[in-house]
mmCIF file with all atom_site columns, C-alpha atoms in Angstrom:
data_model
loop_
_atom_site.group_PDB
_atom_site.id
_atom_site.type_symbol
_atom_site.label_atom_id
_atom_site.label_alt_id
_atom_site.label_comp_id
_atom_site.label_asym_id
_atom_site.label_entity_id
_atom_site.label_seq_id
_atom_site.pdbx_PDB_ins_code
_atom_site.Cartn_x
_atom_site.Cartn_y
_atom_site.Cartn_z
_atom_site.occupancy
_atom_site.B_iso_or_equiv
_atom_site.pdbx_formal_charge
_atom_site.auth_seq_id
_atom_site.auth_comp_id
_atom_site.auth_asym_id
_atom_site.auth_atom_id
_atom_site.pdbx_PDB_model_num
ATOM 1   C CA . UNK A 1 1   ? 5.597   13.489  -19.672 1.00 59.00 ? 245 UNK A CA 1
ATOM 2   C CA . UNK A 1 2   ? 8.043   11.022  -19.021 1.00 64.00 ? 246 UNK A CA 1
ATOM 3   C CA . UNK A 1 3   ? 8.127   8.530   -21.960 1.00 71.00 ? 247 UNK A CA 1
ATOM 4   C CA . UNK A 1 4   ? 8.213   4.604   -19.999 1.00 72.00 ? 248 UNK A CA 1
ATOM 5   C CA . UNK A 1 5   ? 10.415  2.235   -22.182 1.00 86.00 ? 249 UNK A CA 1
ATOM 6   C CA . UNK A 1 6   ? 9.163   -1.049  -22.727 1.00 89.00 ? 250 UNK A CA 1
ATOM 7   C CA . UNK A 1 7   ? 11.663  -2.989  -20.476 1.00 90.00 ? 251 UNK A CA 1
ATOM 8   C CA . UNK A 1 8   ? 9.731   -0.781  -17.535 1.00 90.00 ? 252 UNK A CA 1
ATOM 9   C CA . UNK A 1 9   ? 6.619   -0.916  -18.602 1.00 90.00 ? 253 UNK A CA 1
ATOM 10  C CA . UNK A 1 10  ? 6.835   -4.730  -18.678 1.00 93.00 ? 254 UNK A CA 1
ATOM 11  C CA . UNK A 1 11  ? 8.539   -4.658  -15.140 1.00 91.00 ? 255 UNK A CA 1
ATOM 12  C CA . UNK A 1 12  ? 5.620   -2.447  -13.959 1.00 90.00 ? 256 UNK A CA 1
ATOM 13  C CA . UNK A 1 13  ? 3.110   -4.749  -15.688 1.00 93.00 ? 257 UNK A CA 1
ATOM 14  C CA . UNK A 1 14  ? 4.663   -7.811  -13.369 1.00 95.00 ? 258 UNK A CA 1
ATOM 15  C CA . UNK A 1 15  ? 4.734   -5.957  -10.212 1.00 94.00 ? 259 UNK A CA 1
ATOM 16  C CA . UNK A 1 16  ? 1.273   -5.101  -10.478 1.00 93.00 ? 260 UNK A CA 1
ATOM 17  C CA . UNK A 1 17  ? 0.312   -8.866  -11.720 1.00 95.00 ? 261 UNK A CA 1
ATOM 18  C CA . UNK A 1 18  ? 1.964   -9.976  -8.372  1.00 96.00 ? 262 UNK A CA 1
ATOM 19  C CA . UNK A 1 19  ? 0.064   -7.454  -6.262  1.00 93.00 ? 263 UNK A CA 1
ATOM 20  C CA . UNK A 1 20  ? -3.020  -8.787  -7.489  1.00 94.00 ? 264 UNK A CA 1
ATOM 21  C CA . UNK A 1 21  ? -2.304  -11.886 -7.381  1.00 96.00 ? 265 UNK A CA 1
ATOM 22  C CA . UNK A 1 22  ? -1.418  -11.463 -3.837  1.00 95.00 ? 266 UNK A CA 1
ATOM 23  C CA . UNK A 1 23  ? -4.599  -9.759  -3.026  1.00 93.00 ? 267 UNK A CA 1
ATOM 24  C CA . UNK A 1 24  ? -6.820  -12.441 -4.486  1.00 95.00 ? 268 UNK A CA 1
ATOM 25  C CA . UNK A 1 25  ? -5.360  -15.316 -2.972  1.00 96.00 ? 269 UNK A CA 1
ATOM 26  C CA . UNK A 1 26  ? -5.252  -13.395 0.163   1.00 95.00 ? 270 UNK A CA 1
ATOM 27  C CA . UNK A 1 27  ? -9.223  -12.775 -0.122  1.00 93.00 ? 271 UNK A CA 1
ATOM 28  C CA . UNK A 1 28  ? -9.846  -16.405 -0.932  1.00 95.00 ? 272 UNK A CA 1
ATOM 29  C CA . UNK A 1 29  ? -7.461  -17.924 1.492   1.00 95.00 ? 273 UNK A CA 1
ATOM 30  C CA . UNK A 1 30  ? -6.636  -15.445 4.140   1.00 93.00 ? 274 UNK A CA 1
ATOM 31  C CA . UNK A 1 31  ? -3.115  -13.627 4.652   1.00 94.00 ? 275 UNK A CA 1
ATOM 32  C CA . UNK A 1 32  ? -1.494  -16.264 6.580   1.00 94.00 ? 276 UNK A CA 1
ATOM 33  C CA . UNK A 1 33  ? -2.429  -19.293 4.292   1.00 96.00 ? 277 UNK A CA 1
ATOM 34  C CA . UNK A 1 34  ? -0.954  -17.738 1.187   1.00 96.00 ? 278 UNK A CA 1
ATOM 35  C CA . UNK A 1 35  ? 2.716   -17.969 0.435   1.00 97.00 ? 279 UNK A CA 1
ATOM 36  C CA . UNK A 1 36  ? 4.781   -16.444 -1.802  1.00 97.00 ? 280 UNK A CA 1
ATOM 37  C CA . UNK A 1 37  ? 5.664   -19.786 -3.675  1.00 97.00 ? 281 UNK A CA 1
ATOM 38  C CA . UNK A 1 38  ? 1.791   -19.627 -4.285  1.00 97.00 ? 282 UNK A CA 1
ATOM 39  C CA . UNK A 1 39  ? 1.721   -16.068 -5.604  1.00 97.00 ? 283 UNK A CA 1
ATOM 40  C CA . UNK A 1 40  ? 4.659   -16.771 -8.048  1.00 97.00 ? 284 UNK A CA 1
ATOM 41  C CA . UNK A 1 41  ? 3.320   -19.980 -9.302  1.00 97.00 ? 285 UNK A CA 1
ATOM 42  C CA . UNK A 1 42  ? -0.401  -17.888 -9.920  1.00 96.00 ? 286 UNK A CA 1
ATOM 43  C CA . UNK A 1 43  ? 1.275   -15.493 -11.741 1.00 96.00 ? 287 UNK A CA 1
ATOM 44  C CA . UNK A 1 44  ? 3.894   -17.639 -13.775 1.00 96.00 ? 288 UNK A CA 1
ATOM 45  C CA . UNK A 1 45  ? 6.957   -16.555 -12.567 1.00 95.00 ? 289 UNK A CA 1
ATOM 46  C CA . UNK A 1 46  ? 9.836   -17.869 -10.540 1.00 96.00 ? 290 UNK A CA 1
ATOM 47  C CA . UNK A 1 47  ? 9.884   -17.204 -6.782  1.00 97.00 ? 291 UNK A CA 1
ATOM 48  C CA . UNK A 1 48  ? 13.299  -16.032 -7.338  1.00 96.00 ? 292 UNK A CA 1
ATOM 49  C CA . UNK A 1 49  ? 11.766  -13.565 -9.536  1.00 96.00 ? 293 UNK A CA 1
ATOM 50  C CA . UNK A 1 50  ? 9.136   -12.304 -7.274  1.00 97.00 ? 294 UNK A CA 1
ATOM 51  C CA . UNK A 1 51  ? 11.551  -11.543 -4.783  1.00 97.00 ? 295 UNK A CA 1
ATOM 52  C CA . UNK A 1 52  ? 13.076  -8.630  -7.499  1.00 96.00 ? 296 UNK A CA 1
ATOM 53  C CA . UNK A 1 53  ? 9.812   -7.095  -6.675  1.00 96.00 ? 297 UNK A CA 1
ATOM 54  C CA . UNK A 1 54  ? 8.735   -7.513  -3.322  1.00 96.00 ? 298 UNK A CA 1
ATOM 55  C CA . UNK A 1 55  ? 10.635  -8.673  0.041   1.00 95.00 ? 299 UNK A CA 1
ATOM 56  C CA . UNK A 1 56  ? 7.710   -10.569 1.157   1.00 95.00 ? 300 UNK A CA 1
ATOM 57  C CA . UNK A 1 57  ? 4.074   -11.237 0.579   1.00 95.00 ? 301 UNK A CA 1
ATOM 58  C CA . UNK A 1 58  ? 3.033   -9.061  2.928   1.00 95.00 ? 302 UNK A CA 1
ATOM 59  C CA . UNK A 1 59  ? 4.669   -6.460  0.771   1.00 95.00 ? 303 UNK A CA 1
ATOM 60  C CA . UNK A 1 60  ? 2.987   -7.783  -1.989  1.00 95.00 ? 304 UNK A CA 1
ATOM 61  C CA . UNK A 1 61  ? -0.410  -7.192  -0.338  1.00 93.00 ? 305 UNK A CA 1
ATOM 62  C CA . UNK A 1 62  ? 0.094   -4.450  0.752   1.00 93.00 ? 306 UNK A CA 1
ATOM 63  C CA . UNK A 1 63  ? 1.385   -2.986  -2.190  1.00 92.00 ? 307 UNK A CA 1
ATOM 64  C CA . UNK A 1 64  ? -2.491  -1.671  -3.020  1.00 86.00 ? 308 UNK A CA 1
ATOM 65  C CA . UNK A 1 65  ? -2.286  0.586   -0.179  1.00 86.00 ? 309 UNK A CA 1
ATOM 66  C CA . UNK A 1 66  ? 0.758   2.309   -1.626  1.00 88.00 ? 310 UNK A CA 1
ATOM 67  C CA . UNK A 1 67  ? -0.667  2.451   -4.957  1.00 89.00 ? 311 UNK A CA 1
ATOM 68  C CA . UNK A 1 68  ? -3.732  3.945   -3.635  1.00 88.00 ? 312 UNK A CA 1
ATOM 69  C CA . UNK A 1 69  ? -1.713  6.664   -1.818  1.00 89.00 ? 313 UNK A CA 1
ATOM 70  C CA . UNK A 1 70  ? 0.253   7.491   -5.062  1.00 92.00 ? 314 UNK A CA 1
ATOM 71  C CA . UNK A 1 71  ? -3.115  7.730   -7.004  1.00 92.00 ? 315 UNK A CA 1
ATOM 72  C CA . UNK A 1 72  ? -3.869  10.246  -4.078  1.00 92.00 ? 316 UNK A CA 1
ATOM 73  C CA . UNK A 1 73  ? -0.835  12.245  -4.532  1.00 94.00 ? 317 UNK A CA 1
ATOM 74  C CA . UNK A 1 74  ? -1.289  12.412  -8.340  1.00 95.00 ? 318 UNK A CA 1
ATOM 75  C CA . UNK A 1 75  ? -4.540  13.580  -7.958  1.00 95.00 ? 319 UNK A CA 1
ATOM 76  C CA . UNK A 1 76  ? -3.514  16.514  -5.311  1.00 95.00 ? 320 UNK A CA 1
ATOM 77  C CA . UNK A 1 77  ? -1.173  17.601  -7.694  1.00 96.00 ? 321 UNK A CA 1
ATOM 78  C CA . UNK A 1 78  ? -3.356  17.486  -10.345 1.00 95.00 ? 322 UNK A CA 1
ATOM 79  C CA . UNK A 1 79  ? -5.589  19.751  -8.688  1.00 95.00 ? 323 UNK A CA 1
ATOM 80  C CA . UNK A 1 80  ? -5.920  23.375  -9.846  1.00 95.00 ? 324 UNK A CA 1
ATOM 81  C CA . UNK A 1 81  ? -2.778  25.376  -8.098  1.00 91.00 ? 325 UNK A CA 1
ATOM 82  C CA . UNK A 1 82  ? -5.173  28.031  -6.485  1.00 91.00 ? 326 UNK A CA 1
ATOM 83  C CA . UNK A 1 83  ? -7.200  25.440  -4.354  1.00 93.00 ? 327 UNK A CA 1
ATOM 84  C CA . UNK A 1 84  ? -6.357  25.462  -0.953  1.00 91.00 ? 328 UNK A CA 1
ATOM 85  C CA . UNK A 1 85  ? -4.576  22.452  -0.059  1.00 92.00 ? 329 UNK A CA 1
ATOM 86  C CA . UNK A 1 86  ? -7.167  21.308  2.070   1.00 90.00 ? 330 UNK A CA 1
ATOM 87  C CA . UNK A 1 87  ? -9.978  21.469  -0.248  1.00 90.00 ? 331 UNK A CA 1
ATOM 88  C CA . UNK A 1 88  ? -7.518  19.634  -2.791  1.00 93.00 ? 332 UNK A CA 1
ATOM 89  C CA . UNK A 1 89  ? -6.553  16.916  -0.916  1.00 91.00 ? 333 UNK A CA 1
ATOM 90  C CA . UNK A 1 90  ? -10.626 16.318  0.375   1.00 88.00 ? 334 UNK A CA 1
ATOM 91  C CA . UNK A 1 91  ? -11.153 16.226  -3.834  1.00 90.00 ? 335 UNK A CA 1
ATOM 92  C CA . UNK A 1 92  ? -7.986  13.830  -4.021  1.00 92.00 ? 336 UNK A CA 1
ATOM 93  C CA . UNK A 1 93  ? -9.240  11.624  -1.542  1.00 87.00 ? 337 UNK A CA 1
ATOM 94  C CA . UNK A 1 94  ? -12.909 11.407  -2.962  1.00 85.00 ? 338 UNK A CA 1
ATOM 95  C CA . UNK A 1 95  ? -11.595 10.797  -6.524  1.00 87.00 ? 339 UNK A CA 1
ATOM 96  C CA . UNK A 1 96  ? -9.106  7.917   -5.502  1.00 87.00 ? 340 UNK A CA 1
ATOM 97  C CA . UNK A 1 97  ? -11.818 6.338   -2.960  1.00 82.00 ? 341 UNK A CA 1
ATOM 98  C CA . UNK A 1 98  ? -14.720 6.366   -5.757  1.00 79.00 ? 342 UNK A CA 1
ATOM 99  C CA . UNK A 1 99  ? -12.416 3.713   -7.530  1.00 77.00 ? 343 UNK A CA 1
ATOM 100 C CA . UNK A 1 100 ? -11.077 1.583   -4.936  1.00 79.00 ? 344 UNK A CA 1
ATOM 101 C CA . UNK A 1 101 ? -10.788 -1.804  -4.162  1.00 81.00 ? 345 UNK A CA 1
ATOM 102 C CA . UNK A 1 102 ? -13.364 -1.730  -0.741  1.00 82.00 ? 346 UNK A CA 1
ATOM 103 C CA . UNK A 1 103 ? -12.973 -5.828  -0.301  1.00 85.00 ? 347 UNK A CA 1
ATOM 104 C CA . UNK A 1 104 ? -9.259  -5.473  -0.589  1.00 86.00 ? 348 UNK A CA 1
ATOM 105 C CA . UNK A 1 105 ? -8.585  -2.792  1.503   1.00 86.00 ? 349 UNK A CA 1
ATOM 106 C CA . UNK A 1 106 ? -10.533 -4.054  4.087   1.00 87.00 ? 350 UNK A CA 1
ATOM 107 C CA . UNK A 1 107 ? -8.450  -7.505  4.296   1.00 90.00 ? 351 UNK A CA 1
ATOM 108 C CA . UNK A 1 108 ? -5.377  -5.179  4.587   1.00 90.00 ? 352 UNK A CA 1
ATOM 109 C CA . UNK A 1 109 ? -6.530  -2.796  7.095   1.00 88.00 ? 353 UNK A CA 1
ATOM 110 C CA . UNK A 1 110 ? -8.459  -5.769  9.258   1.00 89.00 ? 354 UNK A CA 1
ATOM 111 C CA . UNK A 1 111 ? -4.948  -8.114  9.039   1.00 92.00 ? 355 UNK A CA 1
ATOM 112 C CA . UNK A 1 112 ? -2.453  -7.679  12.275  1.00 92.00 ? 356 UNK A CA 1
ATOM 113 C CA . UNK A 1 113 ? 0.380   -9.392  9.941   1.00 92.00 ? 357 UNK A CA 1
ATOM 114 C CA . UNK A 1 114 ? 0.050   -6.626  7.506   1.00 93.00 ? 358 UNK A CA 1
ATOM 115 C CA . UNK A 1 115 ? 0.336   -3.703  10.178  1.00 92.00 ? 359 UNK A CA 1
ATOM 116 C CA . UNK A 1 116 ? 3.837   -3.054  9.441   1.00 93.00 ? 360 UNK A CA 1
ATOM 117 C CA . UNK A 1 117 ? 3.914   -2.944  5.862   1.00 91.00 ? 361 UNK A CA 1
ATOM 118 C CA . UNK A 1 118 ? 0.663   -0.366  6.199   1.00 90.00 ? 362 UNK A CA 1
ATOM 119 C CA . UNK A 1 119 ? 2.652   1.730   8.403   1.00 91.00 ? 363 UNK A CA 1
ATOM 120 C CA . UNK A 1 120 ? 6.027   1.551   6.553   1.00 91.00 ? 364 UNK A CA 1
ATOM 121 C CA . UNK A 1 121 ? 3.960   2.785   3.054   1.00 90.00 ? 365 UNK A CA 1
ATOM 122 C CA . UNK A 1 122 ? 1.945   5.506   5.188   1.00 89.00 ? 366 UNK A CA 1
ATOM 123 C CA . UNK A 1 123 ? 5.612   7.052   6.159   1.00 90.00 ? 367 UNK A CA 1
ATOM 124 C CA . UNK A 1 124 ? 7.223   6.767   2.707   1.00 91.00 ? 368 UNK A CA 1
ATOM 125 C CA . UNK A 1 125 ? 3.697   8.796   1.351   1.00 92.00 ? 369 UNK A CA 1
ATOM 126 C CA . UNK A 1 126 ? 3.557   11.217  4.025   1.00 93.00 ? 370 UNK A CA 1
ATOM 127 C CA . UNK A 1 127 ? 6.794   12.756  3.054   1.00 94.00 ? 371 UNK A CA 1
ATOM 128 C CA . UNK A 1 128 ? 5.852   12.697  -0.562  1.00 94.00 ? 372 UNK A CA 1
ATOM 129 C CA . UNK A 1 129 ? 2.725   14.348  0.164   1.00 95.00 ? 373 UNK A CA 1
ATOM 130 C CA . UNK A 1 130 ? 4.892   16.913  1.879   1.00 95.00 ? 374 UNK A CA 1
ATOM 131 C CA . UNK A 1 131 ? 6.807   17.480  -0.711  1.00 95.00 ? 375 UNK A CA 1
ATOM 132 C CA . UNK A 1 132 ? 3.571   18.034  -3.099  1.00 95.00 ? 376 UNK A CA 1
ATOM 133 C CA . UNK A 1 133 ? 2.148   20.583  -0.439  1.00 95.00 ? 377 UNK A CA 1
ATOM 134 C CA . UNK A 1 134 ? 5.537   22.411  -0.550  1.00 96.00 ? 378 UNK A CA 1
ATOM 135 C CA . UNK A 1 135 ? 5.741   22.432  -4.551  1.00 95.00 ? 379 UNK A CA 1
ATOM 136 C CA . UNK A 1 136 ? 2.090   23.512  -4.437  1.00 94.00 ? 380 UNK A CA 1
ATOM 137 C CA . UNK A 1 137 ? 2.650   26.409  -1.688  1.00 94.00 ? 381 UNK A CA 1
ATOM 138 C CA . UNK A 1 138 ? 6.156   27.493  -3.327  1.00 93.00 ? 382 UNK A CA 1
ATOM 139 C CA . UNK A 1 139 ? 7.628   26.468  0.205   1.00 94.00 ? 383 UNK A CA 1
ATOM 140 C CA . UNK A 1 140 ? 11.076  24.333  0.957   1.00 91.00 ? 384 UNK A CA 1
ATOM 141 C CA . UNK A 1 141 ? 10.631  21.038  1.618   1.00 80.00 ? 385 UNK A CA 1
ATOM 142 C CA . UNK A 1 142 ? 12.378  21.628  4.842   1.00 89.00 ? 386 UNK A CA 1
ATOM 143 C CA . UNK A 1 143 ? 9.610   23.815  6.024   1.00 93.00 ? 387 UNK A CA 1
ATOM 144 C CA . UNK A 1 144 ? 7.692   22.792  8.832   1.00 95.00 ? 388 UNK A CA 1
ATOM 145 C CA . UNK A 1 145 ? 4.011   23.513  7.429   1.00 93.00 ? 389 UNK A CA 1
ATOM 146 C CA . UNK A 1 146 ? 3.854   21.032  4.525   1.00 94.00 ? 390 UNK A CA 1
ATOM 147 C CA . UNK A 1 147 ? 5.179   18.102  6.786   1.00 94.00 ? 391 UNK A CA 1
ATOM 148 C CA . UNK A 1 148 ? 2.621   18.706  9.725   1.00 94.00 ? 392 UNK A CA 1
ATOM 149 C CA . UNK A 1 149 ? 0.045   19.537  7.101   1.00 93.00 ? 393 UNK A CA 1
ATOM 150 C CA . UNK A 1 150 ? 0.800   15.804  5.482   1.00 94.00 ? 394 UNK A CA 1
ATOM 151 C CA . UNK A 1 151 ? 1.091   14.207  8.516   1.00 94.00 ? 395 UNK A CA 1
ATOM 152 C CA . UNK A 1 152 ? -2.062  15.365  10.012  1.00 93.00 ? 396 UNK A CA 1
ATOM 153 C CA . UNK A 1 153 ? -3.909  14.934  6.770   1.00 91.00 ? 397 UNK A CA 1
ATOM 154 C CA . UNK A 1 154 ? -2.776  11.218  5.967   1.00 91.00 ? 398 UNK A CA 1
ATOM 155 C CA . UNK A 1 155 ? -3.501  10.518  9.622   1.00 92.00 ? 399 UNK A CA 1
ATOM 156 C CA . UNK A 1 156 ? -7.278  11.996  9.928   1.00 91.00 ? 400 UNK A CA 1
ATOM 157 C CA . UNK A 1 157 ? -7.692  10.013  6.296   1.00 88.00 ? 401 UNK A CA 1
ATOM 158 C CA . UNK A 1 158 ? -6.605  6.584   7.700   1.00 88.00 ? 402 UNK A CA 1
ATOM 159 C CA . UNK A 1 159 ? -8.632  7.170   10.642  1.00 90.00 ? 403 UNK A CA 1
ATOM 160 C CA . UNK A 1 160 ? -11.886 7.791   8.517   1.00 89.00 ? 404 UNK A CA 1
ATOM 161 C CA . UNK A 1 161 ? -10.849 5.001   5.852   1.00 86.00 ? 405 UNK A CA 1
ATOM 162 C CA . UNK A 1 162 ? -10.450 2.164   9.177   1.00 86.00 ? 406 UNK A CA 1
ATOM 163 C CA . UNK A 1 163 ? -13.848 3.473   10.388  1.00 88.00 ? 407 UNK A CA 1
ATOM 164 C CA . UNK A 1 164 ? -15.843 3.837   6.820   1.00 85.00 ? 408 UNK A CA 1
ATOM 165 C CA . UNK A 1 165 ? -14.476 -0.350  5.984   1.00 83.00 ? 409 UNK A CA 1
ATOM 166 C CA . UNK A 1 166 ? -16.126 -1.292  9.071   1.00 83.00 ? 410 UNK A CA 1
ATOM 167 C CA . UNK A 1 167 ? -19.413 -0.522  7.475   1.00 81.00 ? 411 UNK A CA 1
ATOM 168 C CA . UNK A 1 168 ? -20.902 -1.559  4.661   1.00 77.00 ? 412 UNK A CA 1
ATOM 169 C CA . UNK A 1 169 ? -19.433 0.141   1.188   1.00 70.00 ? 413 UNK A CA 1
ATOM 170 C CA . UNK A 1 170 ? -21.197 3.745   1.252   1.00 77.00 ? 414 UNK A CA 1
ATOM 171 C CA . UNK A 1 171 ? -19.224 6.377   -1.010  1.00 77.00 ? 415 UNK A CA 1
ATOM 172 C CA . UNK A 1 172 ? -21.706 9.032   0.152   1.00 83.00 ? 416 UNK A CA 1
ATOM 173 C CA . UNK A 1 173 ? -20.689 7.849   3.710   1.00 84.00 ? 417 UNK A CA 1
ATOM 174 C CA . UNK A 1 174 ? -17.140 8.306   3.121   1.00 82.00 ? 418 UNK A CA 1
ATOM 175 C CA . UNK A 1 175 ? -17.558 11.614  1.223   1.00 83.00 ? 419 UNK A CA 1
ATOM 176 C CA . UNK A 1 176 ? -19.404 13.089  4.396   1.00 88.00 ? 420 UNK A CA 1
ATOM 177 C CA . UNK A 1 177 ? -16.857 11.832  6.629   1.00 88.00 ? 421 UNK A CA 1
ATOM 178 C CA . UNK A 1 178 ? -13.839 13.044  4.554   1.00 86.00 ? 422 UNK A CA 1
ATOM 179 C CA . UNK A 1 179 ? -15.901 16.467  4.805   1.00 87.00 ? 423 UNK A CA 1
ATOM 180 C CA . UNK A 1 180 ? -16.174 16.402  8.537   1.00 90.00 ? 424 UNK A CA 1
ATOM 181 C CA . UNK A 1 181 ? -12.431 15.534  9.132   1.00 90.00 ? 425 UNK A CA 1
ATOM 182 C CA . UNK A 1 182 ? -11.396 17.909  6.646   1.00 88.00 ? 426 UNK A CA 1
ATOM 183 C CA . UNK A 1 183 ? -13.625 20.205  8.407   1.00 87.00 ? 427 UNK A CA 1
ATOM 184 C CA . UNK A 1 184 ? -11.780 19.643  11.811  1.00 88.00 ? 428 UNK A CA 1
ATOM 185 C CA . UNK A 1 185 ? -8.271  20.017  10.610  1.00 88.00 ? 429 UNK A CA 1
ATOM 186 C CA . UNK A 1 186 ? -9.268  23.447  8.667   1.00 86.00 ? 430 UNK A CA 1
ATOM 187 C CA . UNK A 1 187 ? -10.617 24.666  12.224  1.00 84.00 ? 431 UNK A CA 1
ATOM 188 C CA . UNK A 1 188 ? -7.601  23.418  14.062  1.00 83.00 ? 432 UNK A CA 1
ATOM 189 C CA . UNK A 1 189 ? -8.856  21.025  16.018  1.00 68.00 ? 433 UNK A CA 1
ATOM 190 C CA . UNK A 1 190 ? -9.370  23.746  18.790  1.00 70.00 ? 434 UNK A CA 1
ATOM 191 C CA . UNK A 1 191 ? -12.216 22.168  21.083  1.00 66.00 ? 435 UNK A CA 1
ATOM 192 C CA . UNK A 1 192 ? -13.239 24.118  24.290  1.00 65.00 ? 436 UNK A CA 1
ATOM 193 C CA . UNK A 1 193 ? -15.373 22.631  26.975  1.00 64.00 ? 437 UNK A CA 1
ATOM 194 C CA . UNK A 1 194 ? -19.633 24.004  27.097  1.00 66.00 ? 438 UNK A CA 1
#
């Protein structure tokens, strides 16, 4: 277990405060009407300090997605080693989504100006998940299976999440849709015409 020093804890707390403030302001005023200056003022830091943590207001807002993806990967890594990859992913998703801020996720997914940052988060977390899958299976990170599995699973979960966010928040429905998409992946997506 890594011990985090006081200075690092303060930096993490400031980053989290900036992320939460950016989202709170975006929920209140809309993404386009929030400025870096407002986020910094609400967090009681200098604008220059803001840029030590994030390159833009959009990156700060999407940091919630990055935090959730990191939580998902952490949950996946914490699952029993003998559990199959797709089951471990399903359980990790269910755990993380049960405590997610649905309103903030809806804002992030629906704001077109946040799409480039969301895609960047997905790309970096896809690589991290592939590494976690490789570790779980004792494979080299260069093997094809972990990369394909991570890319496919995260894309499938993104589709489920975006569809789910278009409906009233119902975690049972999210669980059902997650089960369905994991089932599709497990079956290999093979379908034939009747």
